[in-house]
Short mmCIF file of C-alpha atoms in Angstrom, two decimals:
data_model
loop_
_atom_site.label_atom_id
_atom_site.label_comp_id
_atom_site.label_asym_id
_atom_site.label_seq_id
_atom_site.Cartn_x
_atom_site.Cartn_y
_atom_site.Cartn_z
CA GLN A 15 -0.19 0.22 0.05
CA VAL A 16 1.08 3.48 -0.77
CA PHE A 17 -0.27 7.25 0.48
CA THR A 18 -1.38 9.18 -2.48
CA ARG A 19 -0.39 13.13 -1.57
CA ASP A 20 -4.10 13.94 -0.25
CA GLY A 21 -2.79 10.78 2.16
CA VAL A 22 -5.70 8.48 0.34
CA GLU A 23 -4.26 5.02 0.80
CA LYS A 24 -4.23 2.89 -2.31
CA ASP A 25 -3.11 -0.30 -3.92
CA LYS A 26 0.74 0.22 -5.46
CA ARG A 27 -0.61 -0.30 -8.83
CA ALA A 28 -3.46 2.48 -8.72
CA VAL A 29 -0.97 4.81 -8.16
CA GLY A 30 1.49 4.07 -10.97
CA PHE A 31 4.15 2.44 -9.41
CA ARG A 32 5.62 -0.99 -10.75
CA LYS A 33 8.74 -3.15 -9.20
CA GLY A 34 11.43 -1.28 -10.78
CA ASP A 35 10.21 1.91 -11.23
CA LEU A 36 12.40 3.14 -8.40
CA GLY A 37 15.75 1.74 -9.73
CA MET A 38 14.64 3.22 -13.25
CA LYS A 39 14.46 6.37 -11.66
CA ARG A 40 17.60 6.55 -9.77
CA THR A 41 19.82 4.75 -12.73
CA MET A 42 17.79 8.10 -14.40
CA LEU A 43 19.08 10.41 -12.48
CA MET A 44 22.58 8.82 -12.23
CA ALA A 45 23.12 9.11 -15.65
CA ALA A 46 22.04 13.23 -16.08
CA ILE A 47 24.38 14.35 -13.26
CA ALA A 48 27.19 12.09 -14.58
CA GLY A 49 26.50 14.12 -17.87
CA ALA A 50 26.56 17.32 -16.25
CA ALA A 51 30.09 16.60 -14.66
CA ILE A 52 31.56 14.82 -17.88
CA PHE A 53 29.53 18.65 -19.40
CA SER A 54 31.47 20.69 -17.35
CA ALA A 55 34.15 18.68 -17.74
CA GLU A 56 34.24 18.96 -21.00
CA THR A 57 33.51 23.27 -21.32
CA ALA A 58 36.34 24.15 -18.86
CA ALA A 59 38.09 22.01 -20.94
CA VAL A 60 37.23 24.30 -23.91
CA ALA A 61 37.85 27.62 -21.83
CA GLN A 62 41.31 26.26 -20.59
CA SER A 63 41.95 25.44 -24.70
CA GLY A 64 40.92 28.98 -25.96
CA GLU A 65 42.76 30.69 -23.60
CA GLN A 66 45.65 28.55 -24.24
CA VAL A 67 44.81 29.73 -27.87
CA PHE A 68 44.70 33.23 -27.01
CA ARG A 69 48.09 33.67 -25.79
CA ARG A 70 49.58 33.86 -28.77
CA CYS A 71 46.88 36.92 -29.85
CA GLN A 72 48.58 38.24 -27.32
CA ALA A 73 51.29 39.88 -28.59
CA CYS A 74 48.80 42.23 -30.69
CA HIS A 75 45.36 42.28 -28.67
CA VAL A 76 43.96 42.39 -25.23
CA ILE A 77 40.30 42.02 -23.99
CA GLU A 78 39.86 44.96 -21.97
CA GLN A 79 37.51 47.85 -23.20
CA ASP A 80 38.79 50.66 -25.22
CA LYS A 81 42.34 49.11 -24.98
CA ASN A 82 44.45 48.68 -27.99
CA ARG A 83 47.93 47.23 -28.70
CA VAL A 84 49.19 46.72 -32.48
CA GLY A 85 45.71 45.46 -33.30
CA PRO A 86 42.16 46.72 -31.53
CA SER A 87 40.71 45.43 -28.52
CA LEU A 88 39.01 42.54 -28.46
CA TYR A 89 36.19 43.34 -26.06
CA GLY A 90 32.82 42.48 -27.06
CA VAL A 91 34.45 41.52 -30.64
CA VAL A 92 31.41 38.67 -30.73
CA GLY A 93 28.53 40.63 -32.26
CA ARG A 94 30.49 43.59 -32.96
CA GLU A 95 30.61 45.02 -36.33
CA ALA A 96 33.99 45.80 -38.22
CA ASN A 97 35.97 48.52 -37.85
CA SER A 98 34.08 49.83 -35.17
CA VAL A 99 36.33 50.32 -32.08
CA GLY A 100 36.91 54.27 -32.06
CA SER A 101 40.01 54.60 -29.90
CA TYR A 102 41.61 52.03 -32.81
CA PRO A 103 42.81 54.25 -35.03
CA ARG A 104 44.96 52.09 -37.75
CA TYR A 105 42.39 50.24 -39.53
CA SER A 106 43.26 48.69 -42.70
CA ASP A 107 41.39 50.22 -46.03
CA LEU A 108 40.44 46.39 -46.58
CA ASN A 109 38.60 45.90 -43.03
CA ALA A 110 36.65 49.32 -43.92
CA GLN A 111 36.05 48.22 -46.97
CA ALA A 112 34.40 45.09 -45.28
CA ALA A 113 32.43 47.33 -42.68
CA GLU A 114 30.87 49.26 -45.14
CA LEU A 115 29.80 45.92 -46.73
CA GLY A 116 28.58 45.07 -43.23
CA LEU A 117 31.08 42.42 -42.20
CA VAL A 118 29.66 41.73 -38.47
CA TRP A 119 32.41 39.58 -36.23
CA THR A 120 30.07 36.72 -35.44
CA LYS A 121 31.47 33.70 -33.93
CA GLU A 122 31.82 31.65 -37.28
CA ASN A 123 33.40 34.35 -38.58
CA ILE A 124 36.03 34.94 -36.83
CA VAL A 125 36.34 30.95 -36.55
CA ALA A 126 36.38 31.50 -40.97
CA TYR A 127 38.83 34.33 -40.68
CA LEU A 128 41.28 33.61 -38.37
CA PRO A 129 43.33 30.72 -40.41
CA ASN A 130 43.71 34.03 -43.68
CA PRO A 131 42.60 36.45 -42.77
CA GLN A 132 43.30 38.75 -46.49
CA GLN A 133 41.52 35.94 -48.19
CA PHE A 134 38.30 36.25 -45.93
CA LEU A 135 38.20 39.91 -46.19
CA THR A 136 38.66 39.87 -50.38
CA ASN A 137 36.10 37.29 -50.55
CA PHE A 138 33.36 38.55 -48.08
CA ILE A 139 33.98 42.05 -50.02
CA THR A 140 33.88 40.64 -53.23
CA GLU A 141 30.90 38.32 -52.52
CA ASN A 142 29.38 41.60 -51.34
CA GLY A 143 29.41 43.06 -54.51
CA GLY A 144 32.81 45.20 -53.49
CA THR A 145 36.43 45.22 -54.99
CA PRO A 146 38.95 44.39 -52.11
CA LYS A 147 41.67 47.07 -52.70
CA GLY A 148 45.05 46.72 -49.63
CA ARG A 149 45.58 43.71 -47.23
CA THR A 150 45.60 43.72 -43.63
CA SER A 151 47.87 43.47 -41.29
CA MET A 152 46.28 40.79 -39.45
CA PRO A 153 48.65 37.91 -40.20
CA PRO A 154 46.79 34.38 -40.73
CA GLN A 155 46.63 32.48 -37.69
CA ALA A 156 47.46 28.67 -39.39
CA GLY A 157 48.07 25.57 -37.16
CA LEU A 158 44.73 26.32 -35.27
CA SER A 159 42.08 23.80 -35.69
CA GLU A 160 38.79 24.59 -36.19
CA GLU A 161 38.09 23.46 -32.88
CA GLN A 162 41.04 25.86 -31.02
CA ARG A 163 39.48 28.37 -33.27
CA ALA A 164 36.01 28.35 -31.92
CA ALA A 165 37.85 27.70 -28.59
CA VAL A 166 39.84 31.03 -28.37
CA VAL A 167 36.36 32.87 -29.59
CA ASP A 168 34.53 31.18 -26.68
CA TYR A 169 37.08 32.76 -24.24
CA ILE A 170 37.21 36.12 -25.64
CA GLN A 171 33.62 36.33 -24.91
CA SER A 172 33.67 34.66 -21.58
CA GLN A 173 35.79 37.61 -20.39
CA SER A 174 34.19 40.94 -22.29
CA GLN A 175 31.28 40.06 -19.75
#
């Protein structure tokens, strides 16, 4: 016999309990907790990987608002329009063209940009009806996997809040 919420005594079968149900619920709960732990560990590993990759970027960039180095601040870069850090005076003509044609630094665009910035900007300008002029000063970040590029973008975004 079991009691329902309202205190009425009922047969187990009448309230939906079957032999083994509690064990199954316990198993599902444990699986969910284990999955969350694995996800947290993977998230932490990706963040650490992004931080490690960002060390390559620190010679030219910082993740501080309105503070620039050779390159513009990356604070808040994800979702920002290209060529839009007002305190950065040295954008290339190629970056300015891409900005005029509507380039926004989405995560996907940054991941695609990093291996070959010149090619990315040239292609963007051409695909949007422009004629590319000039060169970007951003060097190619060859040798980074797509996962590493995504991790560094996630890291930059996490540090911009």
